[in-house]
Coordinates of C-alpha atoms and ligand atoms in Angstrom, one line a residue:
X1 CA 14.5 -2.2 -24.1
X2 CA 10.9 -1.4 -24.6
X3 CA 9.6 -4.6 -26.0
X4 CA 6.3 -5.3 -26.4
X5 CA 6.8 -8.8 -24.8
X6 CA 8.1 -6.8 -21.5
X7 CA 4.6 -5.1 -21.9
X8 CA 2.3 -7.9 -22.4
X9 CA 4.1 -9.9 -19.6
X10 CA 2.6 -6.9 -16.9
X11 CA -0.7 -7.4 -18.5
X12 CA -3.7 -9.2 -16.2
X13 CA -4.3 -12.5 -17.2
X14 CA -7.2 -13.6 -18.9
X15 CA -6.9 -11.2 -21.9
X16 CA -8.2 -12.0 -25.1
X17 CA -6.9 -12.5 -28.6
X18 CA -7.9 -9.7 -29.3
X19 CA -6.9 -7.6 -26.4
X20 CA -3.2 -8.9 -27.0
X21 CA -4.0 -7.1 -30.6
X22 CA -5.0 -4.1 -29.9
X23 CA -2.3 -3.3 -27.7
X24 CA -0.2 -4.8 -29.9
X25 CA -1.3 -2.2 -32.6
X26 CA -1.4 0.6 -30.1
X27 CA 2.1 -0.2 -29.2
X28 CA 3.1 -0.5 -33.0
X29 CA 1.5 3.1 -33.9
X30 CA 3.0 5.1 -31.0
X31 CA 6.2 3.7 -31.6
X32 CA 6.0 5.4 -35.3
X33 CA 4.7 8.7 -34.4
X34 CA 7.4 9.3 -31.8
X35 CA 9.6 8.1 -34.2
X36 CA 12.9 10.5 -33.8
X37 CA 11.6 12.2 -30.8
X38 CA 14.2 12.4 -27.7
X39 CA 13.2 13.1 -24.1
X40 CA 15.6 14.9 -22.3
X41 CA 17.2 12.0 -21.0
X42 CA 18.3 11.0 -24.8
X43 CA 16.2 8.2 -24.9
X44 CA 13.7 7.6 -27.9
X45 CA 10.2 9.6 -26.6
X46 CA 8.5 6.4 -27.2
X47 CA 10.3 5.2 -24.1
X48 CA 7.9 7.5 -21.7
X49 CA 4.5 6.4 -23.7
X50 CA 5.6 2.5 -22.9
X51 CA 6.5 3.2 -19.3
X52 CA 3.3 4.4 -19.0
X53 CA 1.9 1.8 -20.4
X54 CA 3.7 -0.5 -18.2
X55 CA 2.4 1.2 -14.9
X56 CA -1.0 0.9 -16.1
X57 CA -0.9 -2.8 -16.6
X58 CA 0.9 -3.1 -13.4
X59 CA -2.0 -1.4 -11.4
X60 CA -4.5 -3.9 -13.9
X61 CA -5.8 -1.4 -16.0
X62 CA -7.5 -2.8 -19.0
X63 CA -6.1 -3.2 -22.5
X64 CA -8.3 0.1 -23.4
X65 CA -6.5 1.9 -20.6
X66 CA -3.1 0.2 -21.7
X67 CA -3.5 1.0 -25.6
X68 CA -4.5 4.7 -24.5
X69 CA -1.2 4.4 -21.9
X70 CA 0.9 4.3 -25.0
X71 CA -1.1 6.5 -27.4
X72 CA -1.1 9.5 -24.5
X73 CA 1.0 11.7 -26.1
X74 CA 1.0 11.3 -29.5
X75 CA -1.8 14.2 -30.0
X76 CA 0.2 16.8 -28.4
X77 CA 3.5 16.1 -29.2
X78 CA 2.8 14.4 -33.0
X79 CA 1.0 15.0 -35.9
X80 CA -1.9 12.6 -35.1
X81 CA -5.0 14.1 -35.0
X82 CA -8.0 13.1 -31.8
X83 CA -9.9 12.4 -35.2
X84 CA -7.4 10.1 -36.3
X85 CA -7.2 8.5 -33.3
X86 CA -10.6 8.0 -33.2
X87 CA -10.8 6.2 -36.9
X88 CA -7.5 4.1 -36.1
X89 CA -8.7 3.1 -32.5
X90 CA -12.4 3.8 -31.9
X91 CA -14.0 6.4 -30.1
X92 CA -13.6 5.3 -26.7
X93 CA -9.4 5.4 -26.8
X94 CA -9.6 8.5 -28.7
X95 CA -11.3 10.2 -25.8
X96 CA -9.2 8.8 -23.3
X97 CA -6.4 10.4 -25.0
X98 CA -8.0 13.5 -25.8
X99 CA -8.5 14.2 -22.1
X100 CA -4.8 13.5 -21.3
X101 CA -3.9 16.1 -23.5
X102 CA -6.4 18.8 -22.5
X103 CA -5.5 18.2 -19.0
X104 CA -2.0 18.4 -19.8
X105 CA -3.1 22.2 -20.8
X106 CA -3.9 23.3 -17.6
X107 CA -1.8 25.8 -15.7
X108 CA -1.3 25.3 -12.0
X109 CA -0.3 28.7 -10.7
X110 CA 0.3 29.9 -7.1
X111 CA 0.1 26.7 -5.7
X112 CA -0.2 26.6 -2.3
X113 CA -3.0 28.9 -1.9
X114 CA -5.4 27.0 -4.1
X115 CA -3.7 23.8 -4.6
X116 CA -7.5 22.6 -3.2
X117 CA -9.3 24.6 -6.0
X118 CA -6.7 23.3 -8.3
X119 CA -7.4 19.4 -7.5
X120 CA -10.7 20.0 -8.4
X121 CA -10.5 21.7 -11.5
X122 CA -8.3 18.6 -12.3
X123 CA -11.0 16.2 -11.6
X124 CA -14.0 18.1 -12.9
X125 CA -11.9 19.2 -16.3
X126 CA -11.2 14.8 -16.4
X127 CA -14.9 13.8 -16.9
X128 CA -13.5 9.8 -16.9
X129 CA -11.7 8.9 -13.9
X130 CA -9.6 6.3 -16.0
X131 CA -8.2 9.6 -18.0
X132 CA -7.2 10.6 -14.1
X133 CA -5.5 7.3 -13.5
X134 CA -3.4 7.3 -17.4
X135 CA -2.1 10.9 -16.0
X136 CA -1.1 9.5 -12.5
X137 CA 0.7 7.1 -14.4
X138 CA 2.3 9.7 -17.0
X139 CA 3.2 12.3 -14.0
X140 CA 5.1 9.1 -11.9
X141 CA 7.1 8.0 -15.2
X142 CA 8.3 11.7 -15.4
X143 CA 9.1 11.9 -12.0
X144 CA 11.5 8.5 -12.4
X145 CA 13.1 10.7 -15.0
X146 CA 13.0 13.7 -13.1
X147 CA 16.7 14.3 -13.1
X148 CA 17.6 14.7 -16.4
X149 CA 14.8 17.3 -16.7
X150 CA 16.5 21.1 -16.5
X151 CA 17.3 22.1 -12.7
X152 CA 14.9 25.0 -12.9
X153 CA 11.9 23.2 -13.9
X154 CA 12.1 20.0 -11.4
X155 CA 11.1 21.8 -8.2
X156 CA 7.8 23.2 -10.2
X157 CA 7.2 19.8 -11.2
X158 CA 7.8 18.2 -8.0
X159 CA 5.6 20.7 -6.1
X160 CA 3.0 20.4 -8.7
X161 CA 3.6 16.3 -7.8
X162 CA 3.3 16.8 -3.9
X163 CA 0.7 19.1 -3.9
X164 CA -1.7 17.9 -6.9
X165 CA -1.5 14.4 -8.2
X166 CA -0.2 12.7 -5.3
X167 CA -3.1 13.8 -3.1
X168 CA -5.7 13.1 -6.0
X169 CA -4.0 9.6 -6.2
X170 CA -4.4 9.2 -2.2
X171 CA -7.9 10.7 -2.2
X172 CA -8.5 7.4 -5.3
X173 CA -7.0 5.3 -2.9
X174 CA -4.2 4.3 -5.4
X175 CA -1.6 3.7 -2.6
X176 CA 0.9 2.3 -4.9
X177 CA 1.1 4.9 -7.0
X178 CA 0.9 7.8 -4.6
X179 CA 3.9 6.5 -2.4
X180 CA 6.1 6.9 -5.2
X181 CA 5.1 9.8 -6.4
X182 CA 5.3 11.5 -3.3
X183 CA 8.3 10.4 -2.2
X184 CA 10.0 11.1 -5.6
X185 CA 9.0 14.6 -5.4
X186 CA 9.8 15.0 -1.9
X187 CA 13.6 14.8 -3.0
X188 CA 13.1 18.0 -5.0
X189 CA 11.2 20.1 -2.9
X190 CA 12.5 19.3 0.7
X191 CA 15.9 18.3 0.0
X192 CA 17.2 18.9 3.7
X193 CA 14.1 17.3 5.4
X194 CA 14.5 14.4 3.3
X195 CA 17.7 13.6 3.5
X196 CA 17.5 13.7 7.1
X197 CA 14.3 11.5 7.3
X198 CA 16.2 9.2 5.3
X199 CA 19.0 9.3 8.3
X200 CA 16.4 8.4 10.6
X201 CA 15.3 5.6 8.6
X202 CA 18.4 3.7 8.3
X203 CA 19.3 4.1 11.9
X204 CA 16.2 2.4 12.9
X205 CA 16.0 -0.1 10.3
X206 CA 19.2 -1.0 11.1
X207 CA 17.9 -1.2 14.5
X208 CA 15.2 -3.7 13.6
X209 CA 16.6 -5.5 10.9
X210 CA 17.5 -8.6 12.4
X211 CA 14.3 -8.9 14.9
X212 CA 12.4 -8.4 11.7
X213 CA 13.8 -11.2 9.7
X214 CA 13.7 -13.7 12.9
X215 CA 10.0 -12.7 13.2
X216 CA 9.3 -13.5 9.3
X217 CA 11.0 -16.6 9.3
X218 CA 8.9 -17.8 12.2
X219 CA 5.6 -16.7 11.5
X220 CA 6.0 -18.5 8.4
X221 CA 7.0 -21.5 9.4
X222 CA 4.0 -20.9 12.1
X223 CA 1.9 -20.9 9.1
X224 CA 2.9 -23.8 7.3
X225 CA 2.6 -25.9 10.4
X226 CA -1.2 -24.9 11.0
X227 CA -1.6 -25.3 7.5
X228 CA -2.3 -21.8 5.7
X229 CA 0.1 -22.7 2.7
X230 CA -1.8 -20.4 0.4
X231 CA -0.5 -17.1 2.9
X232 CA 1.5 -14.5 0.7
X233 CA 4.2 -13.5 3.5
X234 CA 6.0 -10.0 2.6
X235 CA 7.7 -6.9 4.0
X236 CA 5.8 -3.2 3.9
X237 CA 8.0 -0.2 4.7
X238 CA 6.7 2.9 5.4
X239 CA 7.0 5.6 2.6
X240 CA 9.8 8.7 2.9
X241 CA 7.3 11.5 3.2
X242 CA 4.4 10.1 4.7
X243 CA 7.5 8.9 7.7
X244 CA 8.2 12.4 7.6
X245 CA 4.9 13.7 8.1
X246 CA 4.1 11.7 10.9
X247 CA 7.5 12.4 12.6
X248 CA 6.6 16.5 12.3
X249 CA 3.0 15.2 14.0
X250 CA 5.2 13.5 16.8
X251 CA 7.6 15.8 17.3
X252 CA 10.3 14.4 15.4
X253 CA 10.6 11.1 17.9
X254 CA 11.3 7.9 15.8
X255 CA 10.4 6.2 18.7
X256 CA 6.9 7.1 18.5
X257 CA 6.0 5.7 15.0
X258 CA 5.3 2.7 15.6
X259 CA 4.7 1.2 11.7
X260 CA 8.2 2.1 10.3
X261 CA 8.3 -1.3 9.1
X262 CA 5.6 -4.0 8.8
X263 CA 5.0 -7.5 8.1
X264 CA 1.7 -8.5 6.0
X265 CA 0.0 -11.4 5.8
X266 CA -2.3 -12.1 2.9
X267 CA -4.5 -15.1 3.0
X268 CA -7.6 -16.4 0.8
X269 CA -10.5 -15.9 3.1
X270 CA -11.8 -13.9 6.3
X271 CA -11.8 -16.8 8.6
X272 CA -8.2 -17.5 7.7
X273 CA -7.5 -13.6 8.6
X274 CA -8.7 -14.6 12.3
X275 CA -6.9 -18.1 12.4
X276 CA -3.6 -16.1 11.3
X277 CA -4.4 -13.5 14.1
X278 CA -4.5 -16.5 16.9
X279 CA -1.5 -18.1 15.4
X280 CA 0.5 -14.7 16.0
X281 CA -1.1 -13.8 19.4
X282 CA 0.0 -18.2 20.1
X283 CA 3.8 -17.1 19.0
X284 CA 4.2 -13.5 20.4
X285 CA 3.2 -11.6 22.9
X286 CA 0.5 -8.3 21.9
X287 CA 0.9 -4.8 22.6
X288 CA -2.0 -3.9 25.0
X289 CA -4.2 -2.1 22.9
X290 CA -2.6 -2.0 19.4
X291 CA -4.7 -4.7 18.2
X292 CA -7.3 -2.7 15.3
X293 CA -9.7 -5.0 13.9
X294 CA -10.8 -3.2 10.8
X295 CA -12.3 -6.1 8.9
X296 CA -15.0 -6.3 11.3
X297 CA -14.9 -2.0 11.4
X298 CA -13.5 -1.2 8.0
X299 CA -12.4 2.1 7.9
X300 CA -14.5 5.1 6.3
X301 CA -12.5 5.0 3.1
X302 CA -13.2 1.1 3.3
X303 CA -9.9 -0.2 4.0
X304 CA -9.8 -3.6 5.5
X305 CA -7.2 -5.4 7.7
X306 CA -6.4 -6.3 11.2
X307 CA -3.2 -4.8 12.6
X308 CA -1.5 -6.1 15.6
X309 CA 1.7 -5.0 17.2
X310 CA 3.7 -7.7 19.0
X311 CA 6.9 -7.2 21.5
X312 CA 9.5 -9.5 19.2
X313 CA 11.2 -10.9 22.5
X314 CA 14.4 -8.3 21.9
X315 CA 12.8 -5.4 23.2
X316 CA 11.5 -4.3 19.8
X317 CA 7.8 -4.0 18.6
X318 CA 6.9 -5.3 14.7
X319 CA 3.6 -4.6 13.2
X320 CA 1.7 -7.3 11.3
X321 CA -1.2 -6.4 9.0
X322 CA -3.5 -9.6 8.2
X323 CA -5.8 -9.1 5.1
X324 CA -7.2 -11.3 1.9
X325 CA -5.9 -10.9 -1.5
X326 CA -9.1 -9.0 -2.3
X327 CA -9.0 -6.6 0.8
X328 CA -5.6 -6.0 -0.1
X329 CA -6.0 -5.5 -4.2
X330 CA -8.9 -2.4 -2.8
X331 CA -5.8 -1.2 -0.4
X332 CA -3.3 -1.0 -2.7
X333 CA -5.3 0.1 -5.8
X334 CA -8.6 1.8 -4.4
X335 CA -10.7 3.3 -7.1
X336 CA -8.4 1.9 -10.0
X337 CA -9.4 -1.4 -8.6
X338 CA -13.0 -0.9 -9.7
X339 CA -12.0 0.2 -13.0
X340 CA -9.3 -3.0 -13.1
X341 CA -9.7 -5.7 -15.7
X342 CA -11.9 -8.2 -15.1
X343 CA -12.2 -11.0 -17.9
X344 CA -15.3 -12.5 -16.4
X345 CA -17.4 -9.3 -16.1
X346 CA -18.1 -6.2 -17.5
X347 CA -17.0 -4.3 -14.8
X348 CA -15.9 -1.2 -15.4
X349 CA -17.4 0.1 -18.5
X350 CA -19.4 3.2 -16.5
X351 CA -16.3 4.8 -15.1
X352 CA -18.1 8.4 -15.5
X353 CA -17.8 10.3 -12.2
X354 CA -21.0 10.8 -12.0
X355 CA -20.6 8.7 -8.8
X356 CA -17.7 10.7 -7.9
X357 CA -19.9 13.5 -7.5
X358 CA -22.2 12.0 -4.9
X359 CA -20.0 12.1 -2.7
X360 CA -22.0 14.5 -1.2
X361 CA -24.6 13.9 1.4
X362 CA -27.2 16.1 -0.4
X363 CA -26.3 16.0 -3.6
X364 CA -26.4 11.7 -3.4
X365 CA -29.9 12.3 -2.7
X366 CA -30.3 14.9 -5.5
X367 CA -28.8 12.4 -8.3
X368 CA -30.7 9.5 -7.0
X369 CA -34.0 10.5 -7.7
X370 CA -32.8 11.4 -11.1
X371 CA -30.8 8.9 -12.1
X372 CA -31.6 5.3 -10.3
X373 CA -28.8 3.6 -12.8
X374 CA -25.9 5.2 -11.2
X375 CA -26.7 3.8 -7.7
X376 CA -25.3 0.1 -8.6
X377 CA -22.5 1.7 -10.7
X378 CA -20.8 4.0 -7.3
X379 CA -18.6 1.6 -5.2
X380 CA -19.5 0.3 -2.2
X381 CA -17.0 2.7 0.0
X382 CA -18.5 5.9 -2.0
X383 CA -22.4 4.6 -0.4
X384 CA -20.9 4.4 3.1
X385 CA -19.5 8.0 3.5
X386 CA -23.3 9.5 3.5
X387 CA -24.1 7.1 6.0
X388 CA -21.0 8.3 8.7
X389 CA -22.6 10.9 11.4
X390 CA -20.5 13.8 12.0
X391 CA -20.1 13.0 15.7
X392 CA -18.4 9.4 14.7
X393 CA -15.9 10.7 12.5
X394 CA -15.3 14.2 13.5
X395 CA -16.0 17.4 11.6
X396 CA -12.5 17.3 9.7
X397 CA -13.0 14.5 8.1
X398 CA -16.1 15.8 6.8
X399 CA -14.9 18.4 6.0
X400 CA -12.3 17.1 3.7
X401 CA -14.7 15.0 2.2
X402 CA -16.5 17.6 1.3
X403 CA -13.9 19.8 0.0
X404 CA -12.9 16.6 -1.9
X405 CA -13.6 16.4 -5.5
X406 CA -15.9 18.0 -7.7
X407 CA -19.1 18.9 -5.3
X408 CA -21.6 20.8 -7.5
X409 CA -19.0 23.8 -8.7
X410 CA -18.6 25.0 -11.7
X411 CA -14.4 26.2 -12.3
X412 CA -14.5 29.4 -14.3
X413 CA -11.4 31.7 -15.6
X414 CA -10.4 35.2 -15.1
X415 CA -9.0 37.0 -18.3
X416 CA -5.6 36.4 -16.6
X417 CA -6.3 32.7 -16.6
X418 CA -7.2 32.5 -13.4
X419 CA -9.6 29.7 -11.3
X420 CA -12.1 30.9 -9.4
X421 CA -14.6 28.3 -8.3
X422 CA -18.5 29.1 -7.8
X423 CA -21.7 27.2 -7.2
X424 CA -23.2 25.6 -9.8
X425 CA -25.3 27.5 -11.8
X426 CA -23.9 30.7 -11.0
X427 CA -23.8 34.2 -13.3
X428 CA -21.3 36.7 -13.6
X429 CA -22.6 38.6 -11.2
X430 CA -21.2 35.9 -8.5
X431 CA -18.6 35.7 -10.6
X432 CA -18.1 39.8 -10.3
X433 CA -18.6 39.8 -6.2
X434 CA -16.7 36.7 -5.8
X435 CA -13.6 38.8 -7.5
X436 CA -13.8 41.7 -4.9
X437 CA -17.0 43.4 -3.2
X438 CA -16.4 46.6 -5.6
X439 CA -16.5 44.5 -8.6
X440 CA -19.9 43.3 -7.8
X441 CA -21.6 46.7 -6.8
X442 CA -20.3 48.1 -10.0
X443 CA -21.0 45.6 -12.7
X444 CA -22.7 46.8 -15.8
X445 CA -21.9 44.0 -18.1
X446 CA -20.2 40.6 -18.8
X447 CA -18.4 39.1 -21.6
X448 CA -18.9 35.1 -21.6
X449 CA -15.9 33.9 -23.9
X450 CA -15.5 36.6 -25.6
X451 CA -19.3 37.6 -26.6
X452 CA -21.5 40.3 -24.3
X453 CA -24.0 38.1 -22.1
X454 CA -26.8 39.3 -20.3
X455 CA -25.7 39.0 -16.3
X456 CA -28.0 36.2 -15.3
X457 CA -26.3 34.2 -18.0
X458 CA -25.6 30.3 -16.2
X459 CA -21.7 29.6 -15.9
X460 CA -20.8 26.8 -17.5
X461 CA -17.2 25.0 -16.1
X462 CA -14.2 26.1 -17.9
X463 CA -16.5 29.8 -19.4
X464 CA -13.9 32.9 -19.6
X465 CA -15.4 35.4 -18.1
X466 CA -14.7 39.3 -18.1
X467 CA -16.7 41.9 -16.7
X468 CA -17.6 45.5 -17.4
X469 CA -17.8 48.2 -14.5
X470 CA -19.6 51.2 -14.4
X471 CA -18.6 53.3 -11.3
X472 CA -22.3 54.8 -12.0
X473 CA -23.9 51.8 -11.2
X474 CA -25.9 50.2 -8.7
X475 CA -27.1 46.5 -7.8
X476 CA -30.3 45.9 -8.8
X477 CA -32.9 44.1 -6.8
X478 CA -33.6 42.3 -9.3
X479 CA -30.3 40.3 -9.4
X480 CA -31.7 38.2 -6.4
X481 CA -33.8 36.3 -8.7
X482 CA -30.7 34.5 -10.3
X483 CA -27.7 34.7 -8.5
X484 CA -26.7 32.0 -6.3
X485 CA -23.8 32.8 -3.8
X486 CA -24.7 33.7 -0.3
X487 CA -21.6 36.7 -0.6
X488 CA -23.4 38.0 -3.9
X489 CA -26.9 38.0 -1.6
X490 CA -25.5 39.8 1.0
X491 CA -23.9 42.8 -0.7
X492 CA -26.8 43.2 -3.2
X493 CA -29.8 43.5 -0.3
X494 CA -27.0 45.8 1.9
X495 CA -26.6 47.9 -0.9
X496 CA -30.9 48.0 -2.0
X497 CA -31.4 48.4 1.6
X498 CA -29.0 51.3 2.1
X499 CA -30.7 53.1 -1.2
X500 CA -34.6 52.8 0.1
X501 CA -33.8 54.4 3.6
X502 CA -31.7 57.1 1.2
Ligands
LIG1 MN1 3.4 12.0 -21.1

C-alpha cells in the first residue's frame, strides 16, 4: 500500500514541520489527479508517482525533490496545468516538474550510433540536475515494472535504460541507482548473456559462500575486541552487467574477477580506516599487491576507500573495502549527495549545472573569470579533473570526460527531428555542412523554427532548422566571419580558393 507513512519513514531525518507538510500535501494532490488512472500492471497510476517518491527519499533527496517525486507526472498525464502547479506549489516544484515532462518528450532514435549525442541532449535539455536525478528515479520504477509493459516495447525501453540513463546515472556517480537500472535492463536486451552470467554467479558464490561468512564473522568479532563498535559490517556483491562486462574484458574467466563478492567496512573517521586495515592484515594474510590505498590517492572521480584482498585460509581470496560513512554516502550517491538534504545547511540550493559545464579544462577558465560565485558552488571532484595531466590518467579518460556532458554545444534538430550537435554559437551554415559537404556549398537560405533567418543567425539549443539549396550557388567568403566549425572552414576557403585560380 502506498501510505504516506511508508513514505515519510524513507525520508532523512531532521525534516521540518513543515517539510513533513508539504509532502504531505504533495502526496495528497497527486493521489487525486491520478485518481482512476491504471498502469499497465492494474495498479492505481498513483502507485508509480509514490515509488518515485520513495527512491528519491531513499537516495536523500530533499522534501522539494520528494514533493516534485510525486507530482512528476501529473502535467503530462492529468489535467493539471505547469501554471497550476506553480500556484499550488511554488515556482521552484513547478519547474522541477515541468522539466520531467519536457524531457519525457524527447525521442531517442537510432541509438547506438549517437547514444553519446543523445546523453547530452538529455543533460543540456535538463537545465537542473535534480530534474536528472527525479527521471533516474522515474526510469528505475518503470523498469521494476517492466514486465507488465507490452512485449514489443520492453526491449526499446531497456536499451534506451542501458544505453542512456544508466550511464548518465554512472557518469553522476549515483551507484545505487545505476546498478539496478542496468541490471534490470540487461534482462531485456541480452537475455542469453544474462542468463548465463547469472550461471556463473551462482557457481562461484556458491563456491565462496561459506569462506565468506567465516571471514564476516571474524572480522567482526576482530573489531569489537579492538574496540571499533561504531563499524557498519555488510556484504557488497558485484552487479549482473557490470560482472558481465568485465568477464567479456577477461575473456570470460570467473577466475580472474577478483571483486565478485566483497566485504565493506564502514567506520566514523580516517584513522579508524587505517586501524581496521592493520586489524585485517593482523587476522589474514594479503594478496601481494592488491592492497589500493585510495583515501590517501582518491580516485579521479573522487572515490575514496582502501581495498585489500586477503587469502581466507581455504584457498579462496575475499575483498574488503574500508571507508567512512561520509566517503561511502559520496560512493554510493555521487552528485545526488551534494544535492542531499541537509537540515543544518543550505546546501544544495544552486544545483544549476553551470558547474557541470566546467568540466572542461578551457571552458573552467572561461566561466571563472565571469562568474567567481559558481567556483564554491562546483563540488570538490568536479575542481580536481582540470588539475589531472593527460600523461597520469591516459588520453581515454580524457577523452570521455570530455565527451561527457554538455561541453559548450548547442543540440539543434533536423526537420525529421533529428540531433545534430554543433559548437556553440554556430549558424546554419555549420548546421548545412555539418549535414553533408553538398548541403553546405549549396546553401541559399535557412529557416530558424519556422521563419527565414539570415545565415549567420546564432543557434540556439533545441532551434529547428531547415535549409534552402540553390544548386547555383556558391560559398561566400564572407561566411568566414561567422561560422564556427573547423569542417564549415575548410570547404568554404577550398571552394573560394578553387574560384580565384578559375
Ligand atoms: Mn513517470
Amino acid at each position: 500500500m502506498a501510505s504516506i507513512k511508508e513514505l515519510l519513514l524513507k525520508t532523512p531525518t531532521g525534516m521540518s514541520k513543515d517539510d513533513e507538510t508539504l509532502i504531505r500535501r504533495a502526496y495528497d494532490f497527486s493521489c487525486k489527479a491520478h485518481e482512476g488512472q491504471k498502469r499497465y500492471s492494474e495498479e492505481p497510476y498513483f502507485n508509480h508517482a509514490f515509488e518515485t517518491a520513495k527512491i528519491l527519499a531513499e537516495i536523500g533527496m530533499s522534501p522539494t525533490v520528494i514533493s516534485a517525486g510525486l507530482l512528476h507526472d501529473v502535467i503530462e498525464d492529468t489535467d493539471v496545468t505547469a501554471e497550476m502547479l506553480q500556484e499550488e506549489f511554488g515556482t521552484e516544484i513547478s519547474f522541477l516538474v515541468d522539466g520531467v515532462t519536457k524531457l519525457g518528450t524527447l525521442r531517442f532514435r537510432g541509438l547506438t550510433r549517437h547514444a553519446e549525442s543523445l546523453r547530452k541532449l538529455f543533460v543540456s535539455s535538463s537545465k537542473d540536475i535534480r530534474v536528472i536525478i527525479i527521471k533516474l528515479a522515474d526510469r528505475l520504477h518503470n523498469m521494476r515494472t517492466l514486465e507488465y509493459v507490452p512485449e514489443h516495447k520492453q526491449e526499446r525501453i531497456a536499451r534506451e535504460t542501458l544505453e542512456i540513463y544508466a550511464p548518465l546515472s554512472y557518469r553522476l556517480g549515483i551507484r545505487k541507482l545505476t546498478k539496478e537500472l542496468e541490471d534490470l535492463a540487461f534482462l531485456y536486451v541480452y537475455p542469453k548473456e544474462a542468463e548465463k552470467t547469472k550461471e556463473f554467479l551462482h557457481q562461484k558464490q556458491k563456491d565462496n559462500e561459506d569462506q565468506l561468512e567465516k571471514v564476516y564473522k571474524l572480522l567482526k568479532k576482530k573489531l569489537a575486541e579492538n574496540g571499533l563498535r561504531n563499524a557498519k559490517t555488510e556484504f557488497r556483491t558485484k552487479g549482473l552487467y557490470s560482472l558481465h562486462k568485465k568477464l567479456v574484458r577477461k575473456d570470460m574467466n570467473i577466475e580472474s574477477v577478483h571483486d565478485l563478492a566483497a566485504l565493506r567496512v564502514i567506520v566514523p573517521t580516517v584513522e579508524d580506516c587505517y586501524k581496521v586495515l592493520g586489524i585485517i592484515h593482523g587476522t589474514w594474510r594479503p594478496l601481494p599487491g592488491r592492497v589500493k590505498d585510495y583515501i590517501a590517492f582518491e580516485k579521479p572521480n573522487g572515490y575514496q576507500s582502501i581495498h585489500t584482498d586477503i587469502f581466507t585460509g581455504s584457498g579462496s581470496t575475499v575483498e574488503i573495502q574500508i571507508r567512512t560513512e561520509e566517503m561511502h554516502q559520496e560512493a554510493e550517491y555521487g552528485v545526488a549527495n551534494h544535492f542531499a538534504y541537509k537540515s543544518d545547511s543550505k546546501k544544495g540550493n544552486n544545483s544549476n549545472l553551470l558547474w557541470l559545464l566546467q568540466l572542461l579544462p578551457r571552458s573552467f577558465s572561461r566561466e571563472k573569470k565571469s562568474s567567481e560565485n559558481w567556483e564554491k558552488d562546483i563540488p570538490e571532484w568536479v575542481k580536481k579533473l582540470n588539475e589531472y595531466q593527460e600523461e597520469e590518467f591516459g588520453a581515454e579518460f580524457l577523452d570521455n570526460i570530455k565527451n561527457d556532458f554538455v561541453k559548450h554545444r548547442i543540440f539543434v534538430f533536423t526537420p525529421k527531428g533529428e540531433v545534430v550537435d554543433l559548437p556553440i554559437d554556430s549558424t546554419p551554415v555549420d548546421f548545412a555542412y555539418t549535414i553533408h559537404s553538398d548541403i553546405g556549398d549549396k546553401v541559399s537560405g535557412a529557416k530558424v523554427n519556422g521563419k527565414m533567418s539570415s545565415l549567420s543567425t546564432t543557434l540556439k539549443n533545441g532551434d529547428r532548422v531547415e535549409i534552402v539549396t540553390n544548386k547555383n550557388t556558391k560559398p561566400n567568403r564572407k561566411w568566414l566571419d561567422f561560422v564556427k566549425t573547423t569542417l564549415a572552414k575548410k570547404h568554404i576557403r577550398a571552394s573560394v580558393e578553387s574560384e580565384r585560380r578559375s
